[in-house]
Coordinates of C-alpha atoms and ligand atoms in Angstrom, one line a residue:
M1192 CA 135.2 89.7 26.0
L1193 CA 132.3 89.1 26.8
Y1194 CA 133.1 87.7 29.9
S1195 CA 134.4 90.0 31.4
I1196 CA 131.0 92.4 30.6
L1197 CA 128.6 90.6 32.2
Y1198 CA 131.1 88.7 35.0
G1199 CA 131.1 92.4 35.5
L1200 CA 127.6 93.3 36.5
H1201 CA 127.4 90.8 38.6
D1202 CA 127.6 93.5 41.4
W1203 CA 124.1 94.2 40.7
V1204 CA 122.6 91.5 39.1
F1205 CA 124.0 88.1 40.8
A1206 CA 122.9 85.8 38.6
F1207 CA 125.6 86.9 36.1
N1208 CA 128.3 85.6 38.3
V1209 CA 128.0 82.3 36.5
F1210 CA 130.4 83.7 33.6
R1211 CA 132.5 83.1 36.2
Y1212 CA 132.3 79.2 35.3
I1213 CA 134.8 77.9 33.8
T1214 CA 132.5 75.1 32.7
F1215 CA 129.4 77.7 31.3
R1216 CA 131.6 79.6 29.3
T1217 CA 132.8 76.1 28.0
F1218 CA 129.4 75.4 27.5
L1219 CA 128.8 78.8 26.2
S1220 CA 131.7 78.7 23.5
I1221 CA 131.1 75.6 22.6
M1222 CA 127.2 76.6 21.3
T1223 CA 129.1 79.8 19.6
A1224 CA 131.4 78.2 17.2
L1225 CA 128.8 75.6 16.7
F1226 CA 126.6 78.7 15.4
I1227 CA 129.5 80.5 13.2
S1228 CA 130.2 77.2 11.9
F1229 CA 127.0 76.6 10.6
L1230 CA 126.2 80.3 9.4
L1231 CA 129.1 80.6 8.0
T1232 CA 130.2 77.5 5.9
P1233 CA 127.5 76.8 3.7
Y1234 CA 128.3 80.5 2.3
V1235 CA 131.9 80.0 2.1
I1236 CA 131.9 77.0 0.1
K1237 CA 129.1 78.8 -1.9
K1238 CA 131.6 81.4 -2.4
F1239 CA 135.0 79.4 -2.8
N1240 CA 132.8 77.6 -5.6
H1241 CA 132.5 81.1 -7.6
W1242 CA 136.0 81.7 -7.0
R1243 CA 137.6 77.9 -7.7
V1244 CA 139.2 77.3 -4.5
K1245 CA 140.2 73.7 -5.7
S1246 CA 142.2 71.1 -4.5
G1247 CA 143.7 71.0 -8.4
K1248 CA 144.0 67.5 -10.2
R1249 CA 147.1 64.5 -9.1
E1250 CA 147.7 61.7 -10.9
D1251 CA 149.9 59.8 -8.8
V1252 CA 146.5 59.6 -6.1
P1253 CA 144.2 56.5 -6.2
E1254 CA 141.7 56.5 -8.3
R1255 CA 138.3 57.6 -6.6
H1256 CA 140.7 61.1 -5.4
R1257 CA 140.7 62.1 -9.2
L1258 CA 137.0 62.8 -8.8
K1259 CA 138.0 64.7 -6.0
S1260 CA 139.7 67.9 -7.7
E1261 CA 136.4 69.2 -8.1
T1262 CA 135.9 69.8 -4.0
P1263 CA 136.5 73.3 -1.9
T1264 CA 139.5 73.6 0.1
M1265 CA 140.9 75.8 2.3
G1266 CA 137.9 75.3 4.3
G1267 CA 140.6 75.6 7.9
F1268 CA 139.9 79.0 7.7
V1269 CA 136.2 78.7 9.1
I1270 CA 137.4 76.8 11.7
L1271 CA 139.8 79.8 12.8
V1272 CA 137.2 82.2 12.6
S1273 CA 134.4 79.8 14.3
T1274 CA 137.3 79.1 17.6
I1275 CA 139.0 82.3 17.5
I1276 CA 135.8 84.3 18.2
P1277 CA 134.2 82.6 20.6
T1278 CA 137.4 82.1 22.5
L1279 CA 137.2 86.1 23.0
L1280 CA 133.8 86.2 23.5
W1281 CA 134.3 83.7 26.2
A1282 CA 137.4 83.8 28.3
D1283 CA 139.7 85.6 30.4
L1284 CA 141.1 87.7 27.4
N1285 CA 144.5 88.6 30.6
N1286 CA 145.4 84.6 30.1
K1287 CA 148.3 84.8 28.9
Y1288 CA 148.0 81.1 27.1
I1289 CA 144.4 82.4 25.1
W1290 CA 147.1 84.6 23.4
I1291 CA 149.7 81.7 22.9
V1292 CA 147.0 79.3 21.6
I1293 CA 145.3 82.1 19.1
L1294 CA 148.9 83.8 18.6
T1295 CA 149.8 80.0 17.0
L1296 CA 146.8 79.2 15.1
L1297 CA 147.4 82.3 13.4
T1298 CA 150.6 81.6 12.7
F1299 CA 150.2 77.9 11.4
G1300 CA 146.9 78.7 9.7
G1301 CA 149.0 81.6 8.2
I1302 CA 152.2 79.7 6.8
G1303 CA 149.2 76.6 5.7
F1304 CA 147.1 79.6 3.8
L1305 CA 150.2 81.0 2.1
D1306 CA 151.0 77.0 1.0
D1307 CA 147.1 76.4 0.0
L1308 CA 147.7 79.8 -2.1
L1309 CA 150.5 78.7 -4.4
K1310 CA 148.4 74.8 -4.7
L1311 CA 146.1 77.5 -6.3
K1312 CA 147.9 79.5 -8.5
N1313 CA 150.2 76.8 -9.8
K1314 CA 147.3 74.7 -10.3
N1315 CA 149.6 71.7 -9.9
G1316 CA 149.3 71.1 -6.8
K1317 CA 152.5 72.5 -5.8
G1318 CA 152.7 75.0 -2.7
I1319 CA 155.3 75.9 -0.4
R1320 CA 159.1 73.9 -0.9
G1321 CA 158.6 71.0 2.1
T1322 CA 162.1 72.1 3.7
T1323 CA 161.4 75.8 3.2
K1324 CA 157.5 75.3 4.6
F1325 CA 159.7 72.8 7.5
L1326 CA 161.8 75.4 8.4
L1327 CA 159.1 77.9 9.4
Q1328 CA 157.4 75.9 11.2
I1329 CA 160.5 75.7 13.5
L1330 CA 161.1 79.4 13.0
V1331 CA 157.4 80.0 14.8
A1332 CA 157.3 77.1 16.6
L1333 CA 160.9 78.2 18.6
A1334 CA 159.2 81.5 18.9
I1335 CA 156.4 79.9 20.9
S1336 CA 158.7 77.7 22.7
L1337 CA 161.4 80.3 23.8
Y1338 CA 158.0 82.2 24.4
I1339 CA 156.0 80.0 27.2
N1340 CA 160.0 79.4 29.1
F1341 CA 160.9 82.5 29.5
G1342 CA 157.4 85.1 29.5
T1343 CA 155.3 82.5 31.5
D1344 CA 156.1 80.3 34.7
F1345 CA 156.6 77.4 32.8
N1346 CA 157.7 74.0 34.8
T1347 CA 160.0 72.6 32.6
S1348 CA 159.6 68.7 34.3
L1349 CA 157.9 66.5 31.7
S1350 CA 154.8 64.1 33.6
L1351 CA 155.1 60.3 31.7
P1352 CA 151.5 59.4 31.9
F1353 CA 150.7 55.9 34.2
F1354 CA 153.7 57.2 35.7
K1355 CA 153.0 59.9 39.0
T1356 CA 156.6 59.9 40.5
I1357 CA 158.8 60.4 37.2
T1358 CA 159.0 63.7 36.3
P1359 CA 162.3 64.8 34.7
D1360 CA 162.9 68.1 34.8
L1361 CA 164.5 68.5 31.2
G1362 CA 165.7 72.4 31.7
I1363 CA 166.5 74.0 28.9
F1364 CA 165.9 71.1 26.5
Y1365 CA 162.6 71.0 27.4
I1366 CA 162.6 74.0 24.4
L1367 CA 164.0 70.9 21.8
L1368 CA 161.2 68.5 22.6
S1369 CA 158.2 71.3 22.6
V1370 CA 159.7 72.6 18.9
F1371 CA 159.5 68.6 18.4
I1372 CA 156.0 68.1 19.1
I1373 CA 154.6 71.2 18.2
V1374 CA 155.5 71.2 14.6
G1375 CA 155.8 66.8 14.6
S1376 CA 151.8 67.4 15.6
S1377 CA 151.2 70.2 12.4
N1378 CA 152.9 68.1 9.9
S1379 CA 151.3 64.9 11.2
V1380 CA 147.7 66.0 11.5
N1381 CA 148.5 67.6 7.5
L1382 CA 149.4 63.8 6.9
T1383 CA 146.4 62.8 7.4
D1384 CA 143.9 64.6 6.2
G1385 CA 143.7 62.5 3.1
L1386 CA 140.0 61.0 3.1
D1387 CA 136.4 62.9 3.4
G1388 CA 136.3 63.7 7.9
L1389 CA 139.5 61.8 8.3
A1390 CA 141.8 64.5 9.8
I1391 CA 138.6 66.3 11.9
G1392 CA 137.4 62.8 14.0
P1393 CA 140.8 62.1 15.7
V1394 CA 141.2 66.3 16.3
L1395 CA 138.3 66.6 17.6
T1396 CA 138.8 63.3 20.3
V1397 CA 142.5 64.7 21.4
C1398 CA 140.1 68.3 21.4
G1399 CA 137.9 66.2 24.3
T1400 CA 140.2 65.1 26.0
F1401 CA 142.0 68.1 26.6
M1402 CA 139.2 70.5 27.5
I1403 CA 138.7 68.0 30.1
F1404 CA 142.5 68.0 31.0
S1405 CA 142.7 72.1 30.5
Y1406 CA 140.2 71.9 33.1
L1407 CA 141.5 69.5 35.5
A1408 CA 145.4 71.2 35.1
G1409 CA 143.8 74.1 35.5
H1410 CA 142.2 73.8 39.3
A1411 CA 144.7 73.4 42.0
K1412 CA 141.6 71.1 44.1
F1413 CA 141.3 68.4 41.6
A1414 CA 145.1 68.0 40.5
N1415 CA 146.2 67.9 43.6
Y1416 CA 143.9 64.6 44.1
L1417 CA 144.5 63.6 40.5
Q1418 CA 148.7 64.1 40.4
I1419 CA 148.7 65.8 37.5
F1420 CA 150.6 68.7 37.1
H1421 CA 148.7 72.0 38.1
V1422 CA 149.0 75.1 36.1
K1423 CA 148.4 78.1 37.0
G1424 CA 145.3 79.9 34.5
A1425 CA 145.1 76.5 32.6
G1426 CA 141.2 76.7 33.5
E1427 CA 140.9 79.2 30.5
L1428 CA 142.4 76.7 27.9
T1429 CA 139.4 74.3 28.4
I1430 CA 137.1 77.3 27.0
L1431 CA 139.1 77.5 23.4
C1432 CA 139.4 73.6 23.2
G1433 CA 135.6 74.0 23.9
A1434 CA 135.7 76.7 20.9
M1435 CA 137.9 74.3 19.4
L1436 CA 135.9 71.6 19.6
G1437 CA 132.4 73.5 18.6
A1438 CA 134.3 74.9 15.3
G1439 CA 134.8 71.0 14.6
I1440 CA 132.4 68.9 14.4
G1441 CA 130.4 72.1 12.1
F1442 CA 133.2 72.4 9.9
L1443 CA 132.7 67.4 10.0
W1444 CA 129.2 68.9 9.2
Y1445 CA 130.6 69.4 5.5
N1446 CA 133.0 67.1 5.2
A1447 CA 131.7 63.8 6.1
Y1448 CA 132.0 61.9 2.9
P1449 CA 131.1 62.9 0.5
A1450 CA 132.6 66.0 1.8
E1451 CA 131.7 69.7 -0.1
L1452 CA 134.2 71.4 2.3
F1453 CA 138.3 70.0 2.3
M1454 CA 140.0 72.1 5.8
G1455 CA 143.6 72.3 3.6
D1456 CA 146.6 73.3 5.0
I1457 CA 145.4 76.2 6.8
G1458 CA 143.2 74.1 8.1
S1459 CA 145.2 71.0 9.4
L1460 CA 149.1 72.7 10.2
S1461 CA 147.7 75.1 12.8
L1462 CA 145.4 72.7 14.0
G1463 CA 148.1 69.9 14.9
A1464 CA 150.3 73.1 16.3
A1465 CA 147.5 74.2 18.8
L1466 CA 146.8 70.2 19.5
G1467 CA 150.9 70.5 20.0
V1468 CA 151.1 73.8 22.6
I1469 CA 148.0 73.0 24.6
A1470 CA 149.7 69.4 25.2
V1471 CA 153.5 71.6 26.4
L1472 CA 150.8 75.0 28.4
I1473 CA 148.6 71.7 30.3
K1474 CA 151.8 69.2 30.5
Q1475 CA 150.6 67.1 29.0
E1476 CA 153.4 66.4 26.0
I1477 CA 153.4 62.6 26.1
L1478 CA 149.5 62.2 26.4
L1479 CA 149.9 63.7 23.0
L1480 CA 151.1 60.6 21.2
I1481 CA 148.3 57.8 23.3
T1482 CA 145.2 60.4 22.3
G1483 CA 146.8 61.3 19.2
G1484 CA 147.3 58.2 17.9
I1485 CA 146.5 57.8 14.5
F1486 CA 148.0 61.1 13.6
V1487 CA 151.3 59.2 15.0
A1488 CA 150.7 55.6 12.6
E1489 CA 150.3 58.5 9.4
T1490 CA 153.3 59.7 10.4
I1491 CA 155.0 56.5 11.5
S1492 CA 154.1 54.3 8.5
V1493 CA 155.5 57.4 5.5
I1494 CA 158.7 57.3 7.6
I1495 CA 158.6 53.6 7.5
Q1496 CA 158.0 53.8 3.8
V1497 CA 160.5 56.8 3.3
I1498 CA 163.2 54.8 4.7
S1499 CA 162.6 50.9 3.3
Y1500 CA 161.5 52.5 -0.5
K1501 CA 164.8 54.9 0.2
W1502 CA 167.2 51.7 1.0
K1503 CA 165.8 48.6 -0.2
R1504 CA 163.7 49.9 -3.2
R1505 CA 160.5 48.6 -1.4
R1506 CA 157.8 48.9 -0.1
V1507 CA 156.1 48.0 3.1
F1508 CA 152.8 49.7 2.3
M1509 CA 151.2 49.4 -0.8
M1510 CA 151.1 53.4 -0.4
A1511 CA 151.6 55.0 2.1
P1512 CA 149.9 57.5 4.8
I1513 CA 148.9 54.3 5.8
H1514 CA 145.0 55.9 4.8
H1515 CA 146.0 55.0 1.1
H1516 CA 147.0 51.3 1.9
F1517 CA 143.6 50.1 2.9
E1518 CA 141.7 52.2 0.3
L1519 CA 144.2 50.2 -1.9
K1520 CA 143.3 46.9 -0.7
G1521 CA 139.8 47.8 -1.3
W1522 CA 138.3 48.9 1.9
S1523 CA 135.7 51.4 1.3
E1524 CA 136.6 55.4 2.1
E1525 CA 133.7 55.3 4.4
K1526 CA 135.1 52.1 7.0
I1527 CA 138.9 53.8 7.1
V1528 CA 137.7 56.6 8.4
V1529 CA 134.7 55.5 10.7
R1530 CA 137.4 52.5 12.5
F1531 CA 140.1 54.9 12.9
W1532 CA 137.7 57.4 14.1
I1533 CA 136.6 54.0 16.5
I1534 CA 140.4 53.9 17.3
S1535 CA 140.3 57.5 17.8
I1536 CA 137.2 57.3 20.9
I1537 CA 139.8 54.5 22.0
L1538 CA 142.4 55.6 22.2
A1539 CA 141.0 59.4 24.1
L1540 CA 139.7 56.8 26.7
I1541 CA 142.9 55.1 27.6
A1542 CA 144.7 58.8 28.3
L1543 CA 141.7 59.8 30.1
S1544 CA 141.9 56.4 32.8
T1545 CA 145.6 58.1 32.2
L1546 CA 144.4 60.3 35.5
K1547 CA 143.8 57.5 38.3
L1548 CA 146.3 54.5 36.3
R1549 CA 149.2 56.1 38.0
Ligands
57M78 C1 148.3 66.5 2.2 N1 145.9 65.4 1.4 C2 145.7 65.4 -0.3 C3 143.2 69.0 1.5 C4 143.4 69.0 1.9 C5 155.9 62.6 2.1 C6 154.7 62.5 1.7 C7 154.3 61.2 2.8 C8 153.6 64.3 2.2 C9 152.5 62.9 2.0 C10 151.0 64.1 1.6 O1 151.6 65.3 0.7 N2 150.6 64.8 2.6 C11 149.9 65.9 2.9 C12 147.8 65.1 2.2 C13 145.0 66.6 -1.1 O2 144.5 67.1 0.2 C14 144.6 68.3 0.0 O3 145.8 68.7 1.8 C15 145.0 69.1 2.0 C16 145.9 68.7 4.1 N3 147.0 69.3 3.5 O4 143.0 69.7 3.6 O5 142.8 70.2 0.6 C17 143.7 64.8 -0.8 O6 143.7 65.1 0.3 C18 141.8 64.4 -0.8 N4 141.0 64.7 0.7 C19 139.9 64.2 1.0 N5 138.9 64.2 2.1 C20 139.8 65.6 2.7 O7 139.3 66.3 3.5 O8 139.5 63.5 0.2 C21 141.3 65.8 1.4 C22 141.0 65.6 2.5 C23 142.4 65.9 -2.0 C24 141.6 64.6 -1.5 O9 142.3 63.9 -2.8 O10 142.8 66.2 -3.4 C25 147.3 64.7 -0.8 O11 147.5 65.2 -1.7 O12 146.8 63.6 -0.8 N6 152.2 62.3 0.2 C26 151.1 61.8 0.3 O13 150.5 61.8 1.3 C27 151.5 61.0 -1.1 N7 151.8 59.9 -0.8 C28 153.1 59.6 -1.6 O14 153.7 59.6 -2.2 N8 153.5 58.2 -1.1 C29 155.1 57.3 -1.5 C30 155.8 57.6 -0.2 C31 157.2 56.5 -0.3 C32 155.8 58.4 0.6 C33 154.9 55.7 -1.8 O15 154.0 55.3 -0.9 O16 155.3 54.9 -2.2 C34 150.1 60.7 -1.2 N9 149.3 62.0 -2.2 C35 148.0 61.2 -2.7 N10 148.2 60.6 -2.7 N11 147.3 62.2 -3.1 C36 150.1 59.4 -2.4 C37 149.0 58.9 -3.2

């Protein structure tokens, strides 16, 4: 919005030409998101405390978590507001990719919101039924994937990190892959969101990685030089990733141990789905598995635990997702979280190295 107004003035004031640059608008987007987040979150924490928007008591949790039932949740609301407003201000709103990601944030945020609301109402931690939530996610992801495939100039080839010449064209099957990526990413961020700062840290590193990849994918010369897929228009996603980064940093300020606010399903489901959609749009589907390795590990730990428990009545981990295993082993919450962040940073660096190592 502001972008088109301010850039439109460059014929009169040459300095306004600077708004043409994605890098400059990304900087403005990060700063605006930080500003909104720092302005809004303390107010939201106060209000949510007053309205008792709390996670509720759970009995099946490691001891320390019972003390957390007083922490307000649904902080994802502020993350959504402080991601979407800067994007609307600084991105080119004629760009379809921007609207696809905003729609993803809103629809998955809507599912998460319903779930959080029901948990609040029931006061027993029970939200939407697992299968209903999963079906809703699949339906929304399918609609988004169909639009990406048929409503944009989309390339159904897959890019494999480290292999520049192997790009299999999946054709119509790409739709299935993209539904899997979006729903998988949404749920794995949700599973990870169980300790203070644990989910938002890796969300930030994935977001930072995708900010760089969006810029490169949208730039014909850089994409050609680095031999990654050139996606015309994907550069604008850099601005959205910047907004998400600023909103996430702002949220982390309050979600850092001891958390004053949790993101709730409204935050985890929407952020996870948005990262999945961005991975699809910038053609870095498989790279998401590397840079989001923490989310993958958390999900695999649950799959292994459930299969082993159902099959052999034996637990592989003391408790799944894996962060609970380390808690029960006696690691402090801060140590687990910081170590998972360190792994995320290393994974982001490995993801960036794929730009050259191919
Ligand atoms: C939600 N979130 C929290 C908060 C947050 C299939 C199964 C593995 C699913 C899994 C599950 O339900 N995961 C998703 C995990 C909850 O946080 C709220 O939920 C939102 C995210 N959806 O934003 O609003 C609690 O997590 C803690 N928390 C923090 N800091 C944060 O910044 O400390 C959250 C955010 C909060 C707070 O205590 O109340 C949650 O409920 O855990 N289920 C499980 O994870 C369960 N695992 C389990 O049953 N494992 C079994 C196997 C067979 C699957 C096993 O290993 O035997 C665990 N759930 C809980 N505790 N609560 C078990 C231990």
